[in-house]
Amino acid sequence: MERAGESSVRELAEREMAVSGSALEDAVLAERAKAGDRAAFEQLYRGHAGRAYALCLRLAGNAHDAEDLLQEAFVRAWQKLHTFRGDSAFGTWFHRLSVNVVIGALRAKLRMRPADYVECPGRAASASPGLRLDLEAAIAQLPDGARIVFVLHDVEGYRHPEIAALLGIAVGTSKVQLHRARHALRKELGS
Amino acid sequence: MTCQEVLECLDDYVDGQLPEDDARELREHVESCCTCREEEAAARVLASHVAGLPKSVPPARELWPGIAVRLDALEAPRRAWKFRVNGLALLTAAATLAVIAAGAYSFLEGGAARRDGPAPGIVLSSTPAACLGSDAGLEQAQAEQLAALRDCEKALAPQTIRIVRENLDILDAASRTLCSAIEEDPANPHLMLRWMALQQRKIGMLAAVVRLSGAG
């Protein structure tokens, strides 16, 4: 069930991105990159690596895999640039591509987990001070299924039907995973 | 509404997706239940903290050089092989280029006799079975790549050849380790991803050698 008349967080972010000046600059860079201009593609990397890395880091749960996935996403983007037609902002297009790359890599791992495998994360011994870092560490320690659904839904603004389609799971499973993730995080952050 | 029912509905309630009748029941329960009130407050606090997470997190190290190497690797074989490098084809390409790398190693070692046998620095049999594929054009592509390397042999300094050989040894050692790991855990996508990246780095280096010689 979606809220009638309201846009998701992701849609709002996409609209904001589409009307920004940087989107126009990106469109020009993307056109140059499509023609084989590597320098233009590097500029796109500079502009979007941080956003994509945040996504990869939170979905993968560790920096090592996140770095591999980020590189894979940009390599895949270079290969698929010919499919970018400018209907949406480059950032939107690339973000979706990144999600698909990460989910594709993690899907097999996710399916190997029992559906009800969720445990409360332990507090990271080396967690840095500050609530944000505690929250990041707690997210990273969630079981894969719960973490991925939580990041996609609560951080990235995806809806359950979209998540279910991406992950190849039932909508109900997505909701259960989100519920468990939130419960575990509340418990962790409240302890 | 019971405490258990409140807990089950709390996510939808906080998200504003609970039907109004249920939401009213939940509110009534929460007003009279300290435990559920705390749960609701914690849910809202979590939501606000999540909303405050940064949208952008810079990688801890510079990753563009690694991407550039992989793009180099994609460009050279794409021109020569004339087939799409993605999905299973990418795995096939990576596996084939390990073979090419073996040929290149042998080539850089010098001597026709050594070229005929397996290269000592590259263990082809360690290529994961899951990475192997077949393509009618690959044998031809391998021959073309080796021919290109032979053409540039005299343009390379001995120092360059030595460095290339050392790097191939390093890449191969890593490849063997990854192959062993993949055989133990064939369903692990991360291992396969890294193996693919490793093969692409190898391809990139060979392509760079050809370019360096002026033949590419």
mmCIF file of C-alpha atoms in Angstrom:
data_model
loop_
_atom_site.group_PDB
_atom_site.id
_atom_site.type_symbol
_atom_site.label_atom_id
_atom_site.label_comp_id
_atom_site.label_asym_id
_atom_site.label_seq_id
_atom_site.Cartn_x
_atom_site.Cartn_y
_atom_site.Cartn_z
ATOM 1 C CA MET A 1 0.000 0.000 0.000
ATOM 2 C CA GLU A 2 1.444 3.359 -1.012
ATOM 3 C CA ARG A 3 0.560 6.774 0.260
ATOM 4 C CA ALA A 4 -1.742 8.370 -2.284
ATOM 5 C CA GLY A 5 -0.614 11.696 -3.634
ATOM 6 C CA GLU A 6 2.814 11.470 -2.138
ATOM 7 C CA SER A 7 6.081 10.793 -3.864
ATOM 8 C CA SER A 8 8.678 8.476 -2.484
ATOM 9 C CA VAL A 9 11.935 9.839 -1.171
ATOM 10 C CA ARG A 10 13.644 8.407 -4.223
ATOM 11 C CA GLU A 11 11.303 10.089 -6.669
ATOM 12 C CA LEU A 12 11.862 13.435 -4.996
ATOM 13 C CA ALA A 13 15.609 12.947 -5.129
ATOM 14 C CA GLU A 14 15.380 12.036 -8.788
ATOM 15 C CA ARG A 15 13.351 15.122 -9.597
ATOM 16 C CA GLU A 16 15.789 17.296 -7.714
ATOM 17 C CA MET A 17 18.641 15.726 -9.608
ATOM 18 C CA ALA A 18 16.941 16.085 -12.970
ATOM 19 C CA VAL A 19 16.439 19.845 -12.680
ATOM 20 C CA SER A 20 19.843 20.672 -11.245
ATOM 21 C CA GLY A 21 22.577 22.298 -13.244
ATOM 22 C CA SER A 22 24.849 19.379 -12.585
ATOM 23 C CA ALA A 23 22.398 17.136 -14.426
ATOM 24 C CA LEU A 24 22.864 19.209 -17.569
ATOM 25 C CA GLU A 25 26.609 19.074 -17.165
ATOM 26 C CA ASP A 26 26.362 15.315 -16.651
ATOM 27 C CA ALA A 27 24.301 14.959 -19.800
ATOM 28 C CA VAL A 28 27.034 16.671 -21.796
ATOM 29 C CA LEU A 29 29.705 14.539 -20.168
ATOM 30 C CA ALA A 30 27.688 11.402 -20.823
ATOM 31 C CA GLU A 31 27.364 12.261 -24.495
ATOM 32 C CA ARG A 32 31.119 12.776 -24.726
ATOM 33 C CA ALA A 33 31.742 9.540 -22.855
ATOM 34 C CA LYS A 34 29.419 7.672 -25.203
ATOM 35 C CA ALA A 35 31.654 8.856 -28.012
ATOM 36 C CA GLY A 36 34.623 7.281 -26.222
ATOM 37 C CA ASP A 37 35.890 10.298 -24.275
ATOM 38 C CA ARG A 38 37.535 8.682 -21.248
ATOM 39 C CA ALA A 39 38.257 12.032 -19.574
ATOM 40 C CA ALA A 40 34.554 12.869 -19.647
ATOM 41 C CA PHE A 41 33.759 9.515 -18.097
ATOM 42 C CA GLU A 42 36.306 10.152 -15.368
ATOM 43 C CA GLN A 43 34.546 13.439 -14.598
ATOM 44 C CA LEU A 44 31.302 11.504 -14.253
ATOM 45 C CA TYR A 45 33.115 9.156 -11.908
ATOM 46 C CA ARG A 46 34.345 12.090 -9.818
ATOM 47 C CA GLY A 47 30.840 13.433 -9.569
ATOM 48 C CA HIS A 48 29.052 10.212 -8.712
ATOM 49 C CA ALA A 49 31.555 7.940 -6.969
ATOM 50 C CA GLY A 50 30.633 9.141 -3.465
ATOM 51 C CA ARG A 51 26.914 8.553 -3.918
ATOM 52 C CA ALA A 52 27.481 5.162 -5.509
ATOM 53 C CA TYR A 53 30.047 4.167 -2.908
ATOM 54 C CA ALA A 54 27.630 4.974 -0.101
ATOM 55 C CA LEU A 55 25.126 2.668 -1.766
ATOM 56 C CA CYS A 56 27.668 -0.124 -2.319
ATOM 57 C CA LEU A 57 29.067 0.188 1.190
ATOM 58 C CA ARG A 58 25.697 -0.023 2.884
ATOM 59 C CA LEU A 59 24.406 -2.837 0.710
ATOM 60 C CA ALA A 60 27.587 -4.908 0.825
ATOM 61 C CA GLY A 61 28.281 -4.220 4.478
ATOM 62 C CA ASN A 62 32.040 -3.902 4.110
ATOM 63 C CA ALA A 63 34.493 -1.577 2.391
ATOM 64 C CA HIS A 64 36.393 -4.243 0.468
ATOM 65 C CA ASP A 65 33.381 -5.587 -1.381
ATOM 66 C CA ALA A 66 32.063 -2.050 -1.769
ATOM 67 C CA GLU A 67 35.200 -0.975 -3.621
ATOM 68 C CA ASP A 68 34.980 -3.950 -5.969
ATOM 69 C CA LEU A 69 31.314 -3.305 -6.580
ATOM 70 C CA LEU A 70 31.842 0.391 -7.209
ATOM 71 C CA GLN A 71 34.485 -0.375 -9.810
ATOM 72 C CA GLU A 72 32.259 -3.004 -11.378
ATOM 73 C CA ALA A 73 29.391 -0.502 -11.533
ATOM 74 C CA PHE A 74 31.475 2.065 -13.399
ATOM 75 C CA VAL A 75 32.868 -0.536 -15.772
ATOM 76 C CA ARG A 76 29.322 -1.709 -16.456
ATOM 77 C CA ALA A 77 28.210 1.884 -16.955
ATOM 78 C CA TRP A 78 30.928 2.401 -19.551
ATOM 79 C CA GLN A 79 29.755 -0.721 -21.354
ATOM 80 C CA LYS A 80 26.117 0.341 -21.223
ATOM 81 C CA LEU A 81 26.491 4.043 -21.919
ATOM 82 C CA HIS A 82 24.961 3.534 -25.344
ATOM 83 C CA THR A 83 21.672 2.707 -23.595
ATOM 84 C CA PHE A 84 21.626 6.037 -21.744
ATOM 85 C CA ARG A 85 19.308 8.260 -23.764
ATOM 86 C CA GLY A 86 18.988 11.180 -21.386
ATOM 87 C CA ASP A 87 15.344 10.462 -20.495
ATOM 88 C CA SER A 88 16.412 10.720 -16.871
ATOM 89 C CA ALA A 89 19.406 12.342 -15.211
ATOM 90 C CA PHE A 90 22.664 10.461 -15.583
ATOM 91 C CA GLY A 91 22.817 10.165 -11.792
ATOM 92 C CA THR A 92 19.432 8.465 -11.735
ATOM 93 C CA TRP A 93 20.392 6.105 -14.548
ATOM 94 C CA PHE A 94 23.706 5.267 -12.944
ATOM 95 C CA HIS A 95 22.178 4.797 -9.513
ATOM 96 C CA ARG A 96 19.738 2.228 -10.858
ATOM 97 C CA LEU A 97 22.523 0.498 -12.702
ATOM 98 C CA SER A 98 24.607 0.432 -9.511
ATOM 99 C CA VAL A 99 21.750 -1.076 -7.541
ATOM 100 C CA ASN A 100 21.381 -3.792 -10.175
ATOM 101 C CA VAL A 101 25.115 -4.511 -10.151
ATOM 102 C CA VAL A 102 25.241 -4.794 -6.380
ATOM 103 C CA ILE A 103 22.054 -6.808 -6.078
ATOM 104 C CA GLY A 104 23.180 -9.096 -8.886
ATOM 105 C CA ALA A 105 26.391 -9.806 -7.012
ATOM 106 C CA LEU A 106 24.670 -10.279 -3.677
ATOM 107 C CA ARG A 107 21.580 -12.159 -4.842
ATOM 108 C CA ALA A 108 23.192 -15.593 -4.824
ATOM 109 C CA LYS A 109 24.564 -14.957 -1.378
ATOM 110 C CA LEU A 110 21.173 -13.759 -0.199
ATOM 111 C CA ARG A 111 19.450 -16.902 -1.452
ATOM 112 C CA MET A 112 21.893 -19.059 0.436
ATOM 113 C CA ARG A 113 20.591 -17.629 3.702
ATOM 114 C CA PRO A 114 17.634 -19.256 5.426
ATOM 115 C CA ALA A 115 14.666 -16.913 5.085
ATOM 116 C CA ASP A 116 14.326 -16.470 8.811
ATOM 117 C CA TYR A 117 18.001 -15.921 9.449
ATOM 118 C CA VAL A 118 18.073 -12.676 11.344
ATOM 119 C CA GLU A 119 19.924 -12.004 14.512
ATOM 120 C CA CYS A 120 20.426 -8.893 16.515
ATOM 121 C CA PRO A 121 23.702 -7.272 15.555
ATOM 122 C CA GLY A 122 26.383 -6.962 18.151
ATOM 123 C CA ARG A 123 27.892 -3.589 18.790
ATOM 124 C CA ALA A 124 31.102 -3.152 16.873
ATOM 125 C CA ALA A 125 34.008 -3.202 19.265
ATOM 126 C CA SER A 126 35.812 -0.592 17.211
ATOM 127 C CA ALA A 127 32.794 1.575 16.508
ATOM 128 C CA SER A 128 33.718 5.209 16.317
ATOM 129 C CA PRO A 129 31.966 7.644 18.596
ATOM 130 C CA GLY A 130 28.915 9.380 17.260
ATOM 131 C CA LEU A 131 25.452 8.140 16.543
ATOM 132 C CA ARG A 132 25.804 8.202 12.765
ATOM 133 C CA LEU A 133 28.811 5.918 12.849
ATOM 134 C CA ASP A 134 27.081 3.667 15.356
ATOM 135 C CA LEU A 135 24.108 3.469 13.035
ATOM 136 C CA GLU A 136 26.327 2.737 10.019
ATOM 137 C CA ALA A 137 28.107 0.016 11.981
ATOM 138 C CA ALA A 138 24.825 -1.452 13.154
ATOM 139 C CA ILE A 139 23.474 -1.494 9.589
ATOM 140 C CA ALA A 140 26.650 -3.185 8.380
ATOM 141 C CA GLN A 141 26.217 -5.925 10.934
ATOM 142 C CA LEU A 142 22.669 -6.796 9.978
ATOM 143 C CA PRO A 143 22.270 -10.137 8.222
ATOM 144 C CA ASP A 144 22.481 -9.763 4.443
ATOM 145 C CA GLY A 145 18.775 -10.090 3.669
ATOM 146 C CA ALA A 146 17.646 -7.670 6.340
ATOM 147 C CA ARG A 147 20.422 -5.189 5.559
ATOM 148 C CA ILE A 148 19.737 -5.103 1.835
ATOM 149 C CA VAL A 149 15.992 -4.616 2.269
ATOM 150 C CA PHE A 150 16.539 -1.976 4.947
ATOM 151 C CA VAL A 151 19.017 0.007 2.864
ATOM 152 C CA LEU A 152 16.872 -0.157 -0.254
ATOM 153 C CA HIS A 153 13.673 0.796 1.576
ATOM 154 C CA ASP A 154 14.680 3.191 4.328
ATOM 155 C CA VAL A 155 17.844 4.740 2.899
ATOM 156 C CA GLU A 156 17.257 4.609 -0.840
ATOM 157 C CA GLY A 157 13.483 5.014 -0.839
ATOM 158 C CA TYR A 158 12.549 1.902 -2.793
ATOM 159 C CA ARG A 159 9.109 0.412 -2.218
ATOM 160 C CA HIS A 160 8.427 -3.158 -1.229
ATOM 161 C CA PRO A 161 7.128 -4.258 -4.659
ATOM 162 C CA GLU A 162 10.269 -2.840 -6.292
ATOM 163 C CA ILE A 163 12.508 -4.518 -3.743
ATOM 164 C CA ALA A 164 10.682 -7.790 -4.151
ATOM 165 C CA ALA A 165 11.151 -7.634 -7.918
ATOM 166 C CA LEU A 166 14.829 -6.724 -7.581
ATOM 167 C CA LEU A 167 15.607 -9.490 -5.132
ATOM 168 C CA GLY A 168 13.267 -12.120 -6.497
ATOM 169 C CA ILE A 169 11.412 -12.439 -3.217
ATOM 170 C CA ALA A 170 7.798 -12.007 -2.138
ATOM 171 C CA VAL A 171 6.566 -8.585 -1.055
ATOM 172 C CA GLY A 172 5.695 -10.104 2.292
ATOM 173 C CA THR A 173 9.248 -11.350 2.700
ATOM 174 C CA SER A 174 10.549 -7.862 2.002
ATOM 175 C CA LYS A 175 8.264 -6.451 4.696
ATOM 176 C CA VAL A 176 9.314 -9.094 7.193
ATOM 177 C CA GLN A 177 12.992 -8.422 6.530
ATOM 178 C CA LEU A 178 12.460 -4.683 6.969
ATOM 179 C CA HIS A 179 10.572 -5.251 10.202
ATOM 180 C CA ARG A 180 13.343 -7.434 11.560
ATOM 181 C CA ALA A 181 16.048 -5.019 10.486
ATOM 182 C CA ARG A 182 14.329 -2.052 12.118
ATOM 183 C CA HIS A 183 13.659 -4.033 15.272
ATOM 184 C CA ALA A 184 17.299 -5.117 15.471
ATOM 185 C CA LEU A 185 18.529 -1.572 14.874
ATOM 186 C CA ARG A 186 16.192 -0.079 17.454
ATOM 187 C CA LYS A 187 17.379 -2.628 19.944
ATOM 188 C CA GLU A 188 21.009 -2.025 19.073
ATOM 189 C CA LEU A 189 20.862 1.746 19.147
ATOM 190 C CA GLY A 190 18.800 1.732 22.299
ATOM 191 C CA SER A 191 21.196 -0.481 24.200
ATOM 192 C CA MET B 1 -5.055 -4.076 19.830
ATOM 193 C CA THR B 2 -2.472 -6.140 21.731
ATOM 194 C CA CYS B 3 1.186 -5.292 22.206
ATOM 195 C CA GLN B 4 2.134 -7.969 19.686
ATOM 196 C CA GLU B 5 -0.249 -6.511 17.113
ATOM 197 C CA VAL B 6 1.162 -3.058 17.737
ATOM 198 C CA LEU B 7 4.666 -4.315 17.105
ATOM 199 C CA GLU B 8 3.547 -5.953 13.868
ATOM 200 C CA CYS B 9 1.846 -2.773 12.651
ATOM 201 C CA LEU B 10 4.382 -0.286 13.940
ATOM 202 C CA ASP B 11 6.434 -0.058 10.730
ATOM 203 C CA ASP B 12 3.390 0.699 8.609
ATOM 204 C CA TYR B 13 2.185 3.181 11.220
ATOM 205 C CA VAL B 14 5.469 5.074 11.356
ATOM 206 C CA ASP B 15 5.596 5.035 7.547
ATOM 207 C CA GLY B 16 2.078 6.477 7.441
ATOM 208 C CA GLN B 17 0.787 3.435 5.602
ATOM 209 C CA LEU B 18 -1.514 1.958 8.216
ATOM 210 C CA PRO B 19 -5.257 2.251 7.451
ATOM 211 C CA GLU B 20 -6.856 4.946 9.572
ATOM 212 C CA ASP B 21 -9.001 2.554 11.634
ATOM 213 C CA ASP B 22 -5.973 0.475 12.579
ATOM 214 C CA ALA B 23 -3.932 3.604 13.218
ATOM 215 C CA ARG B 24 -6.552 4.889 15.648
ATOM 216 C CA GLU B 25 -6.551 1.584 17.510
ATOM 217 C CA LEU B 26 -2.780 1.642 17.663
ATOM 218 C CA ARG B 27 -2.757 5.210 18.998
ATOM 219 C CA GLU B 28 -5.252 4.285 21.692
ATOM 220 C CA HIS B 29 -3.125 1.346 22.751
ATOM 221 C CA VAL B 30 0.094 3.340 22.736
ATOM 222 C CA GLU B 31 -1.402 6.040 24.932
ATOM 223 C CA SER B 32 -2.045 3.509 27.647
ATOM 224 C CA CYS B 33 0.987 1.244 27.180
ATOM 225 C CA CYS B 34 4.399 2.461 28.259
ATOM 226 C CA THR B 35 6.312 -0.333 26.483
ATOM 227 C CA CYS B 36 4.655 0.242 23.128
ATOM 228 C CA ARG B 37 5.036 4.003 23.537
ATOM 229 C CA GLU B 38 8.761 3.525 23.914
ATOM 230 C CA GLU B 39 8.808 1.265 20.861
ATOM 231 C CA GLU B 40 7.002 3.884 18.816
ATOM 232 C CA ALA B 41 9.358 6.612 19.989
ATOM 233 C CA ALA B 42 12.375 4.440 19.179
ATOM 234 C CA ALA B 43 10.986 3.748 15.704
ATOM 235 C CA ARG B 44 10.620 7.450 15.012
ATOM 236 C CA VAL B 45 14.090 8.199 16.356
ATOM 237 C CA LEU B 46 15.572 5.511 14.118
ATOM 238 C CA ALA B 47 13.730 6.920 11.107
ATOM 239 C CA SER B 48 15.062 10.398 11.807
ATOM 240 C CA HIS B 49 18.622 9.138 12.182
ATOM 241 C CA VAL B 50 18.379 7.139 8.966
ATOM 242 C CA ALA B 51 17.105 10.230 7.187
ATOM 243 C CA GLY B 52 20.217 12.027 8.413
ATOM 244 C CA LEU B 53 22.677 9.537 6.958
ATOM 245 C CA PRO B 54 24.949 11.121 4.355
ATOM 246 C CA LYS B 55 23.948 10.481 0.761
ATOM 247 C CA SER B 56 27.550 10.470 -0.329
ATOM 248 C CA VAL B 57 30.513 8.665 1.215
ATOM 249 C CA PRO B 58 33.854 9.066 -0.541
ATOM 250 C CA PRO B 59 35.832 5.830 -0.984
ATOM 251 C CA ALA B 60 38.775 5.559 1.398
ATOM 252 C CA ARG B 61 41.179 5.212 -1.521
ATOM 253 C CA GLU B 62 41.387 6.325 -5.127
ATOM 254 C CA LEU B 63 39.552 3.782 -7.273
ATOM 255 C CA TRP B 64 39.658 5.429 -10.686
ATOM 256 C CA PRO B 65 43.022 3.914 -11.736
ATOM 257 C CA GLY B 66 41.604 0.425 -11.262
ATOM 258 C CA ILE B 67 38.560 1.346 -13.326
ATOM 259 C CA ALA B 68 40.739 2.859 -16.047
ATOM 260 C CA VAL B 69 42.787 -0.333 -16.277
ATOM 261 C CA ARG B 70 39.648 -2.374 -16.658
ATOM 262 C CA LEU B 71 38.326 -0.042 -19.342
ATOM 263 C CA ASP B 72 41.640 -0.427 -21.162
ATOM 264 C CA ALA B 73 41.226 -4.152 -20.913
ATOM 265 C CA LEU B 74 37.747 -3.962 -22.372
ATOM 266 C CA GLU B 75 38.685 -1.776 -25.305
ATOM 267 C CA ALA B 76 41.555 -3.764 -26.775
ATOM 268 C CA PRO B 77 39.954 -7.199 -26.924
ATOM 269 C CA ARG B 78 36.613 -5.744 -28.009
ATOM 270 C CA ARG B 79 38.155 -4.356 -31.154
ATOM 271 C CA ALA B 80 39.887 -7.607 -31.985
ATOM 272 C CA TRP B 81 37.329 -10.150 -30.953
ATOM 273 C CA LYS B 82 34.157 -8.560 -32.237
ATOM 274 C CA PHE B 83 31.886 -10.047 -29.636
ATOM 275 C CA ARG B 84 30.116 -8.496 -26.738
ATOM 276 C CA VAL B 85 31.967 -8.650 -23.485
ATOM 277 C CA ASN B 86 29.322 -9.108 -20.858
ATOM 278 C CA GLY B 87 27.615 -11.820 -18.861
ATOM 279 C CA LEU B 88 28.839 -15.288 -19.714
ATOM 280 C CA ALA B 89 30.794 -13.883 -22.635
ATOM 281 C CA LEU B 90 32.843 -11.851 -20.163
ATOM 282 C CA LEU B 91 33.641 -14.973 -18.193
ATOM 283 C CA THR B 92 34.542 -16.743 -21.401
ATOM 284 C CA ALA B 93 36.706 -13.839 -22.450
ATOM 285 C CA ALA B 94 38.451 -13.727 -19.109
ATOM 286 C CA ALA B 95 39.167 -17.441 -19.215
ATOM 287 C CA THR B 96 40.444 -17.188 -22.770
ATOM 288 C CA LEU B 97 42.650 -14.265 -21.940
ATOM 289 C CA ALA B 98 44.225 -16.274 -19.193
ATOM 290 C CA VAL B 99 45.238 -18.587 -22.028
ATOM 291 C CA ILE B 100 46.458 -15.611 -24.027
ATOM 292 C CA ALA B 101 48.353 -14.402 -21.003
ATOM 293 C CA ALA B 102 50.014 -17.787 -20.807
ATOM 294 C CA GLY B 103 51.004 -17.452 -24.445
ATOM 295 C CA ALA B 104 52.276 -13.960 -23.823
ATOM 296 C CA TYR B 105 54.318 -15.115 -20.892
ATOM 297 C CA SER B 106 55.811 -17.857 -22.973
ATOM 298 C CA PHE B 107 56.371 -15.390 -25.771
ATOM 299 C CA LEU B 108 58.120 -12.957 -23.470
ATOM 300 C CA GLU B 109 60.281 -15.766 -22.184
ATOM 301 C CA GLY B 110 61.501 -16.120 -25.744
ATOM 302 C CA GLY B 111 62.248 -19.284 -27.690
ATOM 303 C CA ALA B 112 59.928 -21.283 -29.880
ATOM 304 C CA ALA B 113 60.355 -24.430 -27.820
ATOM 305 C CA ARG B 114 59.024 -22.755 -24.685
ATOM 306 C CA ARG B 115 56.153 -21.210 -26.591
ATOM 307 C CA ASP B 116 54.977 -24.670 -27.564
ATOM 308 C CA GLY B 117 54.630 -25.860 -23.965
ATOM 309 C CA PRO B 118 52.705 -24.542 -20.982
ATOM 310 C CA ALA B 119 54.090 -21.379 -19.441
ATOM 311 C CA PRO B 120 55.646 -22.020 -16.046
ATOM 312 C CA GLY B 121 54.245 -18.866 -14.499
ATOM 313 C CA ILE B 122 50.614 -19.457 -15.413
ATOM 314 C CA VAL B 123 48.663 -22.508 -14.383
ATOM 315 C CA LEU B 124 45.842 -22.830 -16.887
ATOM 316 C CA SER B 125 44.372 -25.848 -15.195
ATOM 317 C CA SER B 126 43.519 -23.683 -12.208
ATOM 318 C CA THR B 127 40.911 -21.771 -14.179
ATOM 319 C CA PRO B 128 37.587 -22.463 -12.429
ATOM 320 C CA ALA B 129 35.336 -24.782 -14.389
ATOM 321 C CA ALA B 130 32.518 -22.276 -13.889
ATOM 322 C CA CYS B 131 34.523 -19.691 -15.807
ATOM 323 C CA LEU B 132 35.121 -21.774 -18.864
ATOM 324 C CA GLY B 133 33.006 -21.329 -21.950
ATOM 325 C CA SER B 134 33.302 -21.837 -25.641
ATOM 326 C CA ASP B 135 33.218 -19.547 -28.635
ATOM 327 C CA ALA B 136 34.128 -20.289 -32.198
ATOM 328 C CA GLY B 137 36.081 -17.055 -32.563
ATOM 329 C CA LEU B 138 38.228 -17.409 -29.490
ATOM 330 C CA GLU B 139 40.903 -19.621 -30.985
ATOM 331 C CA GLN B 140 41.283 -17.164 -33.839
ATOM 332 C CA ALA B 141 41.363 -14.271 -31.365
ATOM 333 C CA GLN B 142 44.083 -15.921 -29.344
ATOM 334 C CA ALA B 143 46.189 -16.400 -32.475
ATOM 335 C CA GLU B 144 45.719 -12.744 -33.378
ATOM 336 C CA GLN B 145 46.711 -11.573 -29.934
ATOM 337 C CA LEU B 146 49.823 -13.678 -29.905
ATOM 338 C CA ALA B 147 50.716 -12.453 -33.358
ATOM 339 C CA ALA B 148 50.408 -8.867 -32.165
ATOM 340 C CA LEU B 149 52.735 -9.600 -29.283
ATOM 341 C CA ARG B 150 55.274 -11.245 -31.554
ATOM 342 C CA ASP B 151 55.214 -8.194 -33.783
ATOM 343 C CA CYS B 152 56.157 -5.939 -30.904
ATOM 344 C CA GLU B 153 58.820 -8.146 -29.337
ATOM 345 C CA LYS B 154 61.828 -6.263 -30.667
ATOM 346 C CA ALA B 155 60.431 -2.914 -29.616
ATOM 347 C CA LEU B 156 60.400 -3.860 -25.949
ATOM 348 C CA ALA B 157 63.345 -3.286 -23.644
ATOM 349 C CA PRO B 158 64.585 -6.265 -21.597
ATOM 350 C CA GLN B 159 63.688 -4.324 -18.468
ATOM 351 C CA THR B 160 60.095 -4.038 -19.697
ATOM 352 C CA ILE B 161 59.917 -7.728 -20.444
ATOM 353 C CA ARG B 162 61.221 -8.508 -16.985
ATOM 354 C CA ILE B 163 58.619 -6.251 -15.351
ATOM 355 C CA VAL B 164 55.842 -7.766 -17.422
ATOM 356 C CA ARG B 165 56.959 -11.242 -16.423
ATOM 357 C CA GLU B 166 57.071 -10.308 -12.730
ATOM 358 C CA ASN B 167 53.597 -8.813 -12.934
ATOM 359 C CA LEU B 168 52.215 -11.862 -14.688
ATOM 360 C CA ASP B 169 53.658 -13.992 -11.897
ATOM 361 C CA ILE B 170 51.916 -11.855 -9.286
ATOM 362 C CA LEU B 171 48.622 -11.890 -11.142
ATOM 363 C CA ASP B 172 48.841 -15.619 -11.637
ATOM 364 C CA ALA B 173 49.570 -16.301 -8.012
ATOM 365 C CA ALA B 174 46.496 -14.275 -7.109
ATOM 366 C CA SER B 175 44.499 -16.077 -9.782
ATOM 367 C CA ARG B 176 45.476 -19.474 -8.428
ATOM 368 C CA THR B 177 44.463 -18.448 -4.925
ATOM 369 C CA LEU B 178 41.117 -17.175 -6.162
ATOM 370 C CA CYS B 179 40.538 -20.314 -8.227
ATOM 371 C CA SER B 180 41.100 -22.477 -5.180
ATOM 372 C CA ALA B 181 38.652 -20.351 -3.239
ATOM 373 C CA ILE B 182 36.069 -20.561 -6.034
ATOM 374 C CA GLU B 183 36.365 -24.327 -6.183
ATOM 375 C CA GLU B 184 35.641 -24.437 -2.463
ATOM 376 C CA ASP B 185 32.811 -21.922 -2.660
ATOM 377 C CA PRO B 186 31.534 -21.859 -6.272
ATOM 378 C CA ALA B 187 28.345 -19.965 -5.391
ATOM 379 C CA ASN B 188 30.200 -17.008 -3.933
ATOM 380 C CA PRO B 189 29.643 -14.086 -6.311
ATOM 381 C CA HIS B 190 32.364 -11.953 -4.735
ATOM 382 C CA LEU B 191 35.075 -14.444 -5.545
ATOM 383 C CA MET B 192 33.932 -14.669 -9.148
ATOM 384 C CA LEU B 193 33.781 -10.900 -9.372
ATOM 385 C CA ARG B 194 37.326 -10.594 -8.144
ATOM 386 C CA TRP B 195 38.513 -13.320 -10.457
ATOM 387 C CA MET B 196 36.970 -11.498 -13.391
ATOM 388 C CA ALA B 197 38.586 -8.241 -12.302
ATOM 389 C CA LEU B 198 41.916 -9.988 -12.002
ATOM 390 C CA GLN B 199 41.695 -11.403 -15.511
ATOM 391 C CA GLN B 200 40.783 -7.990 -16.824
ATOM 392 C CA ARG B 201 43.802 -6.472 -15.139
ATOM 393 C CA LYS B 202 45.911 -9.084 -16.847
ATOM 394 C CA ILE B 203 44.346 -8.252 -20.193
ATOM 395 C CA GLY B 204 44.904 -4.569 -19.532
ATOM 396 C CA MET B 205 48.555 -5.114 -18.839
ATOM 397 C CA LEU B 206 49.041 -7.123 -22.022
ATOM 398 C CA ALA B 207 47.208 -4.498 -24.027
ATOM 399 C CA ALA B 208 49.411 -1.845 -22.455
ATOM 400 C CA VAL B 209 52.516 -3.789 -23.452
ATOM 401 C CA VAL B 210 51.380 -3.880 -27.048
ATOM 402 C CA ARG B 211 50.595 -0.168 -26.964
ATOM 403 C CA LEU B 212 53.919 0.607 -25.352
ATOM 404 C CA SER B 213 55.710 -1.090 -28.190
ATOM 405 C CA GLY B 214 53.878 1.102 -30.668
ATOM 406 C CA ALA B 215 52.124 -1.885 -32.234
ATOM 407 C CA GLY B 216 48.749 -1.290 -30.591
#
